[in-house]
mmCIF file of C-alpha atoms in Angstrom:
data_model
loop_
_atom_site.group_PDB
_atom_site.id
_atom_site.type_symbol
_atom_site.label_atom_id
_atom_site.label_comp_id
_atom_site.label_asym_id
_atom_site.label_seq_id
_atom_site.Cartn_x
_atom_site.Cartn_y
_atom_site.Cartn_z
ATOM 1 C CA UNK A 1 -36.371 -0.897 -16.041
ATOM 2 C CA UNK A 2 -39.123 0.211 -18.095
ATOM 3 C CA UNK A 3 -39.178 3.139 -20.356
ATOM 4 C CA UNK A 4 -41.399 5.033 -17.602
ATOM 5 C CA UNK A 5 -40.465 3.849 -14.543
ATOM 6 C CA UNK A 6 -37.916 1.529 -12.257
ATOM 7 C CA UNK A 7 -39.007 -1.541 -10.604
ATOM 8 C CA UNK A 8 -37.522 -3.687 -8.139
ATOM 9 C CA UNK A 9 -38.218 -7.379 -7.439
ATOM 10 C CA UNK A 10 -37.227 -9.923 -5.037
ATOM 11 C CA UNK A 11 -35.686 -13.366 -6.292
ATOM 12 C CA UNK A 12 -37.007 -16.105 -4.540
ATOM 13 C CA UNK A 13 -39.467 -19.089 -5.787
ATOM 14 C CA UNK A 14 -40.984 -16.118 -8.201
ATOM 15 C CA UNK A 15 -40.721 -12.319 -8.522
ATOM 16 C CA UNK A 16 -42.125 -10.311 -5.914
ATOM 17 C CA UNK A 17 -42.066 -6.609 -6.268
ATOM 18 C CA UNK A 18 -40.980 -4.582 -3.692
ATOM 19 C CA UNK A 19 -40.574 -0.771 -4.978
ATOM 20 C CA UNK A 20 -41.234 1.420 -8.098
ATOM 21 C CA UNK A 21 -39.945 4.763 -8.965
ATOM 22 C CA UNK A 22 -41.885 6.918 -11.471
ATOM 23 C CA UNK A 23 -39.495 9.316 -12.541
ATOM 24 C CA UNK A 24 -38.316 8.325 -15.853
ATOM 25 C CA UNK A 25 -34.685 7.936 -14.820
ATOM 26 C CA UNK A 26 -32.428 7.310 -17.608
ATOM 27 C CA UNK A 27 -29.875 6.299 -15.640
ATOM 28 C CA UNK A 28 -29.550 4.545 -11.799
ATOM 29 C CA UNK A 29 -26.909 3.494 -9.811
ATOM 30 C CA UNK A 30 -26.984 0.701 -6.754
ATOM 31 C CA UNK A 31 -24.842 0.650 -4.312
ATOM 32 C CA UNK A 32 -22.840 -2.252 -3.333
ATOM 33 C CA UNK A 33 -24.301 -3.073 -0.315
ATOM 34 C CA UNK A 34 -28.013 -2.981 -2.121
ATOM 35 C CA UNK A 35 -29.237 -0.248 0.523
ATOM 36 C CA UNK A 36 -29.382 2.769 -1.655
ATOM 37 C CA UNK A 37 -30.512 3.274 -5.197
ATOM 38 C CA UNK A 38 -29.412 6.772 -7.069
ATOM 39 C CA UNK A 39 -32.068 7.817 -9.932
ATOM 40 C CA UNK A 40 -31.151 10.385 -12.557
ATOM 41 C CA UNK A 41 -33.259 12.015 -14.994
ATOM 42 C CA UNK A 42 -31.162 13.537 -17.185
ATOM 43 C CA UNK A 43 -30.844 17.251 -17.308
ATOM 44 C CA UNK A 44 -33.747 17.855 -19.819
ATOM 45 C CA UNK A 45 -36.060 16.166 -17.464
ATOM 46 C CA UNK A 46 -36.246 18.358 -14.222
ATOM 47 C CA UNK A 47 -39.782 18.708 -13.771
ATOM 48 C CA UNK A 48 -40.915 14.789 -13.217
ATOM 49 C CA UNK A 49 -40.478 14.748 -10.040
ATOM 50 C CA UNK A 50 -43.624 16.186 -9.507
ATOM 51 C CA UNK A 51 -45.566 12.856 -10.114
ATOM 52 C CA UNK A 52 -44.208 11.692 -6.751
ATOM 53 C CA UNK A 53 -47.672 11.036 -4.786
ATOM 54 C CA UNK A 54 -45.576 10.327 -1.593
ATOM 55 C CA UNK A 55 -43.656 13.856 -1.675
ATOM 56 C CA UNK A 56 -46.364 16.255 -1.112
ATOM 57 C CA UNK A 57 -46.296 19.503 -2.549
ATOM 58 C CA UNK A 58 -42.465 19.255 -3.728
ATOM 59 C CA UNK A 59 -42.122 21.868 -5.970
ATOM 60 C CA UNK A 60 -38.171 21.116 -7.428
ATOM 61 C CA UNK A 61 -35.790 21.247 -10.404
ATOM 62 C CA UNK A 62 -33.389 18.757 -8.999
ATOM 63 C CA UNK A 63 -32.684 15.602 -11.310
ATOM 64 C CA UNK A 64 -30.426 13.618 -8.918
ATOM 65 C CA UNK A 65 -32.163 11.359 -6.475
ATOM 66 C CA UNK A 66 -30.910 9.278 -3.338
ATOM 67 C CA UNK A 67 -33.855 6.516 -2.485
ATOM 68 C CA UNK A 68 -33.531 3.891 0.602
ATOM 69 C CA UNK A 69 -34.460 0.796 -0.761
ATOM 70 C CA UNK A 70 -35.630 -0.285 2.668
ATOM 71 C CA UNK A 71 -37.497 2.636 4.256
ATOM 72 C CA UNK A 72 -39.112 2.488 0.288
ATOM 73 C CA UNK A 73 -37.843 6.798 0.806
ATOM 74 C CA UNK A 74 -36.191 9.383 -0.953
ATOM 75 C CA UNK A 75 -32.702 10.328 1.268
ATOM 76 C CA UNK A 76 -31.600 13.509 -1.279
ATOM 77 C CA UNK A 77 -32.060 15.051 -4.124
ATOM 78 C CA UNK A 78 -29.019 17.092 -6.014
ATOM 79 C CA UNK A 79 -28.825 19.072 -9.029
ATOM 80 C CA UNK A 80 -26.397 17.977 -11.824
ATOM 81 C CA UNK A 81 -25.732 20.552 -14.007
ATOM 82 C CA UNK A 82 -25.035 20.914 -17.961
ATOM 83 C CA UNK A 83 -20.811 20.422 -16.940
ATOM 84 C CA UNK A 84 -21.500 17.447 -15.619
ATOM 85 C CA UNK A 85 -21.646 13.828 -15.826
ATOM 86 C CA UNK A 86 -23.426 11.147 -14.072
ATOM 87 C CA UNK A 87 -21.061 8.648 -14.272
ATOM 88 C CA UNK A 88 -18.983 10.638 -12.166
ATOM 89 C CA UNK A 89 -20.996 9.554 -9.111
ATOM 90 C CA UNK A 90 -19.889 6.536 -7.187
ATOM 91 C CA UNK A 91 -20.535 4.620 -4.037
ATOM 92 C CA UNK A 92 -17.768 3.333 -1.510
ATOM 93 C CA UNK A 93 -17.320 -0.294 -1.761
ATOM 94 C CA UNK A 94 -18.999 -0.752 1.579
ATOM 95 C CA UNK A 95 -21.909 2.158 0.353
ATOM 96 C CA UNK A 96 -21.741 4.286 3.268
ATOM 97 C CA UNK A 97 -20.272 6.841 1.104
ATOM 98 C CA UNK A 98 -21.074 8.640 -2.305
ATOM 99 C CA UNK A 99 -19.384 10.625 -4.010
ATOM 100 C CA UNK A 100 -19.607 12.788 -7.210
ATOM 101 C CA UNK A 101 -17.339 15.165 -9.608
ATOM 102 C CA UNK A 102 -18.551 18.833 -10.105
ATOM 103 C CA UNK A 103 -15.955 21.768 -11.653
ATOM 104 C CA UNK A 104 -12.778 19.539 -10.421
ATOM 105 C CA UNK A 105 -14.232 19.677 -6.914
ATOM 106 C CA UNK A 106 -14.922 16.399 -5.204
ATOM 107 C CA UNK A 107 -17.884 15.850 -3.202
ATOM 108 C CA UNK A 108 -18.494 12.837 -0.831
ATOM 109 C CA UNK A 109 -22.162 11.950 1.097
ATOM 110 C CA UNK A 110 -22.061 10.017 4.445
ATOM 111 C CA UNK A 111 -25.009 7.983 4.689
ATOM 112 C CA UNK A 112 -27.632 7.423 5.860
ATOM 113 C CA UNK A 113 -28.255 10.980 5.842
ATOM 114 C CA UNK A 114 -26.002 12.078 3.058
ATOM 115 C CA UNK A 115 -24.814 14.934 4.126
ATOM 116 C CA UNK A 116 -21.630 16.922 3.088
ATOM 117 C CA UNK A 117 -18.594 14.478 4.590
ATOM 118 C CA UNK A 118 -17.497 17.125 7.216
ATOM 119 C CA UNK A 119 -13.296 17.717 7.823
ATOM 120 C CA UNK A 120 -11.535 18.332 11.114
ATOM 121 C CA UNK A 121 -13.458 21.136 12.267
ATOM 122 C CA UNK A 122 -17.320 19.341 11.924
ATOM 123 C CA UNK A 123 -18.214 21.172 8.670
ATOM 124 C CA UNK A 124 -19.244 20.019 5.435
ATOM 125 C CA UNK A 125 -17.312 20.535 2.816
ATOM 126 C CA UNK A 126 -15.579 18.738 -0.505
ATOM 127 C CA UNK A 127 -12.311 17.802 -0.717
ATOM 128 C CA UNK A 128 -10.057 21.179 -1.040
ATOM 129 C CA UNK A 129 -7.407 19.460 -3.362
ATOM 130 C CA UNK A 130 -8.698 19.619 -7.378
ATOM 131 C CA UNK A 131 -9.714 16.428 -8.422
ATOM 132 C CA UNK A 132 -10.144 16.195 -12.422
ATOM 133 C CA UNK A 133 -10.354 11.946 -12.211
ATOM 134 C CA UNK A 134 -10.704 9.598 -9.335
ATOM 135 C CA UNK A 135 -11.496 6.287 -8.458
ATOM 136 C CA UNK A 136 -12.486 3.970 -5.149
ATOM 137 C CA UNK A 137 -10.467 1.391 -3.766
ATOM 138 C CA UNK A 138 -12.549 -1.671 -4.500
ATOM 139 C CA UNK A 139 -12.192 -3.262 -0.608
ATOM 140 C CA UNK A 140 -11.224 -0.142 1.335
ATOM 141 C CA UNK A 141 -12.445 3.421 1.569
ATOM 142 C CA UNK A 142 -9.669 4.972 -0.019
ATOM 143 C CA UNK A 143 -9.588 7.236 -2.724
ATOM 144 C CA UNK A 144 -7.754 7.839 -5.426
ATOM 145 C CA UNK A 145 -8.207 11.382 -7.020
ATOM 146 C CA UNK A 146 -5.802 12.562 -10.058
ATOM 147 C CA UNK A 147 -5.063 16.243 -10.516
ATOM 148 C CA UNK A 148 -4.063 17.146 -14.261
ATOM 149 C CA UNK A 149 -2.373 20.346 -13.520
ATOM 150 C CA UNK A 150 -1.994 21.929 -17.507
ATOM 151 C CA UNK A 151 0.091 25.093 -18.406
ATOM 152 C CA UNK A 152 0.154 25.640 -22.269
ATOM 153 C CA UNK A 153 1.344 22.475 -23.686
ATOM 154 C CA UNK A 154 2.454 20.998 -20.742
ATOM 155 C CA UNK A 155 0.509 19.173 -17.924
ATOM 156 C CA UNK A 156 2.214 17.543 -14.601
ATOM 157 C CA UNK A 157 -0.618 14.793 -13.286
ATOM 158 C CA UNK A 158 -0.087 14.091 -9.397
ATOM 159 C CA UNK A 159 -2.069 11.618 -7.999
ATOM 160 C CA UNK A 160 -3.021 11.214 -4.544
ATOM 161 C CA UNK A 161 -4.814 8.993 -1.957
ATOM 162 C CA UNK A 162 -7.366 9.715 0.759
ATOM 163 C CA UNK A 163 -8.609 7.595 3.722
ATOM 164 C CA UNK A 164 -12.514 8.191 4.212
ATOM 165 C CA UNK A 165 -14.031 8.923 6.702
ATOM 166 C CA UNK A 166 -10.842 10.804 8.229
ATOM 167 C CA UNK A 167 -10.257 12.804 4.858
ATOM 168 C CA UNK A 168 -6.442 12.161 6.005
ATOM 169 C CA UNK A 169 -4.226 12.640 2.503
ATOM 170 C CA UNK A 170 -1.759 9.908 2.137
ATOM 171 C CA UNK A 171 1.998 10.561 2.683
ATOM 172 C CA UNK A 172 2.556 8.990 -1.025
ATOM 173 C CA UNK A 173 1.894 10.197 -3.708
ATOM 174 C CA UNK A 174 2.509 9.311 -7.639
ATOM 175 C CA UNK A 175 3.651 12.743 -9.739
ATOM 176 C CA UNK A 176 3.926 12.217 -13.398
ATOM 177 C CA UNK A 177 5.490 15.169 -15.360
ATOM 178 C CA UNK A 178 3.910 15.616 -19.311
ATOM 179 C CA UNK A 179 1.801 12.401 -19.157
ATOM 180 C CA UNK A 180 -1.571 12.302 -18.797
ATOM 181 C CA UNK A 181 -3.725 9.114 -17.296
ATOM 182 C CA UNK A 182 -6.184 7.682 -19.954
ATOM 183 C CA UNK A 183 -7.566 4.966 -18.408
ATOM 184 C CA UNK A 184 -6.986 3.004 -15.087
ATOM 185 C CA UNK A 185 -8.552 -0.198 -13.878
ATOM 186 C CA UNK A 186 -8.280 -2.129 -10.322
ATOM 187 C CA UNK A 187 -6.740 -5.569 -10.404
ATOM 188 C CA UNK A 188 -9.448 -8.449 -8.519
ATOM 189 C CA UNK A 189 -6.756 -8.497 -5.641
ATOM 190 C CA UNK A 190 -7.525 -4.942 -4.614
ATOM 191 C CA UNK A 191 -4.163 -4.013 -3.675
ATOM 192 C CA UNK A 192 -2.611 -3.443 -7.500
ATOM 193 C CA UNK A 193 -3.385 -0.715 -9.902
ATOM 194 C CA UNK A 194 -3.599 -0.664 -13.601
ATOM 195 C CA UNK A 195 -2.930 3.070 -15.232
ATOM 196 C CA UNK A 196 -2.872 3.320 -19.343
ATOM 197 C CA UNK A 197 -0.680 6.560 -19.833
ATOM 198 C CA UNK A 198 -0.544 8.778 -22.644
ATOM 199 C CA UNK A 199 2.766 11.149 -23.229
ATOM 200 C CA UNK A 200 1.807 14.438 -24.197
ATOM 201 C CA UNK A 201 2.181 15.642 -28.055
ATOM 202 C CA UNK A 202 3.639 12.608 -28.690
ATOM 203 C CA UNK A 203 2.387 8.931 -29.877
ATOM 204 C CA UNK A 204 3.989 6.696 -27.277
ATOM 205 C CA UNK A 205 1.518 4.819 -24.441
ATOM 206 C CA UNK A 206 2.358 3.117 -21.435
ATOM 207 C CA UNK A 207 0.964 1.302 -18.601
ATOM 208 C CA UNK A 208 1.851 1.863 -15.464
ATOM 209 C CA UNK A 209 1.248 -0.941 -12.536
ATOM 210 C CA UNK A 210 1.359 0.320 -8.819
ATOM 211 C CA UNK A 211 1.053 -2.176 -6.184
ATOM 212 C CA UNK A 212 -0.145 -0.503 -2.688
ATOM 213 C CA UNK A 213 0.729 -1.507 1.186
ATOM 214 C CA UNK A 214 -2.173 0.522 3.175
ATOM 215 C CA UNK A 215 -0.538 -0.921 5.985
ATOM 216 C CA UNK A 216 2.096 1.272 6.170
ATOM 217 C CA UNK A 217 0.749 3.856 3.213
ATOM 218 C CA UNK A 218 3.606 2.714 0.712
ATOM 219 C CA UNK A 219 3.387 1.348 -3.092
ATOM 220 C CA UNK A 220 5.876 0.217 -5.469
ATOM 221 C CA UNK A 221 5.603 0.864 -9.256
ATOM 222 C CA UNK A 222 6.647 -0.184 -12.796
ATOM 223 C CA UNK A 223 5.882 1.008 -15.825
ATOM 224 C CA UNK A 224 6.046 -0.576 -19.649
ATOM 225 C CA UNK A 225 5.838 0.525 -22.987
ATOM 226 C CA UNK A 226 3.422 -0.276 -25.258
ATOM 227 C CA UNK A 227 3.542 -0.925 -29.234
ATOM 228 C CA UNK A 228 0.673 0.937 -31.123
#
């Protein structure tokens, strides 16, 4: 990545370049299966896009960009706005799916399209359940979307699970009552769950371990203190 554009190279006997984006992106994201590239230009930076000499006449204030690294095309474009953050987008393990974070609501693309996932009835929509954190399963297309639900000084944190492409909610679910989730991290095996949780208005910290069975859509937890 240079400082004005994003460049792509094959690794064989020497570098071969295969595709360059001129937009300035100050921030990209791959996706697993190396099919798709995500550009973003920051929200300062909504005009660049008019350099594109392959996009004819595109007259646009997006700053959000879904590229084919194959077809050497732009999918997409999306606007991110000032409450948001780009590091709330994400791609499936297997990249078929992307998803990203806007006022609590979760959004998911289907490629190769990336249009709006659409529910039961064919339409596209986000998720209806508020989603304030969430995470992929790192070998399955499962989600797993918190829900900080705050009332004055208290918060209750319920977490749930989702199977995509179905958008079918898990019969578990994790409900935590005056603890909030800091931090959470996937174990290498896939299966087992790290969570670093915080106890509101006061100084203790735990971590919580959750093992999951998709098999059967159980999990088993634990949880342990620890020392500060």
């Amino acid at each position: 990545k240079s400082p004005s554009k994003l460049e792509f190279f094959t690794l064989n006997n020497s570098l071969n370049k295969i595709f360059e984006i001129p937009d300035n992106c100050i921030q990209y994201l791959v996706s697993p299966n190396e099919k798709y590239l995500v550009t973003y230009l920051g929200k300062s930076n909504t005009n660049l896009i008019t350099d594109y000499t392959y996009i004819k006449d595109m007259i646009t204030r997006q700053n959000v960009f879904i590229w084919d690294l194959s077809l050497k095309a732009m999918k997409k474009s999306i606007k991110i706005s000032s409450d948001e953050t780009f590091d709330n987008t994400k791609f499936s393990n297997d990249g078929k799916f992307l998803s990203r974070l806007k006022d609590d609501v979760l959004i998911i693309y289907e490629a190769p399209d990336f249009k709006m996932l659409k529910n039961s009835e064919g339409r596209g929509l986000p998720l209806t359940d508020k989603v304030t954190k969430y995470t992929w399963f790192p070998y399955n297309n499962y989600l797993m979307c918190i829900n900080e639900q705050r009332k004055d000084k208290h918060i209750n944190t319920i977490i749930d699970f989702y199977e995509i492409p179905t958008r079918i909610k898990c019969s578990f679910s994790v409900s935590i009552s005056n603890i909030q989730v800091i931090n959470y991290t996937w174990h290498p095996n896939g299966k087992t769950l790290l969570l670093l949780l915080k106890t509101v208005n006061s100084p203790n910290w735990s971590i919580k371990v959750v093992d999951f069975n998709l098999k059967n859509f159980t999990h088993k937890s634990s949880s342990y203190d620890v020392v500060t």
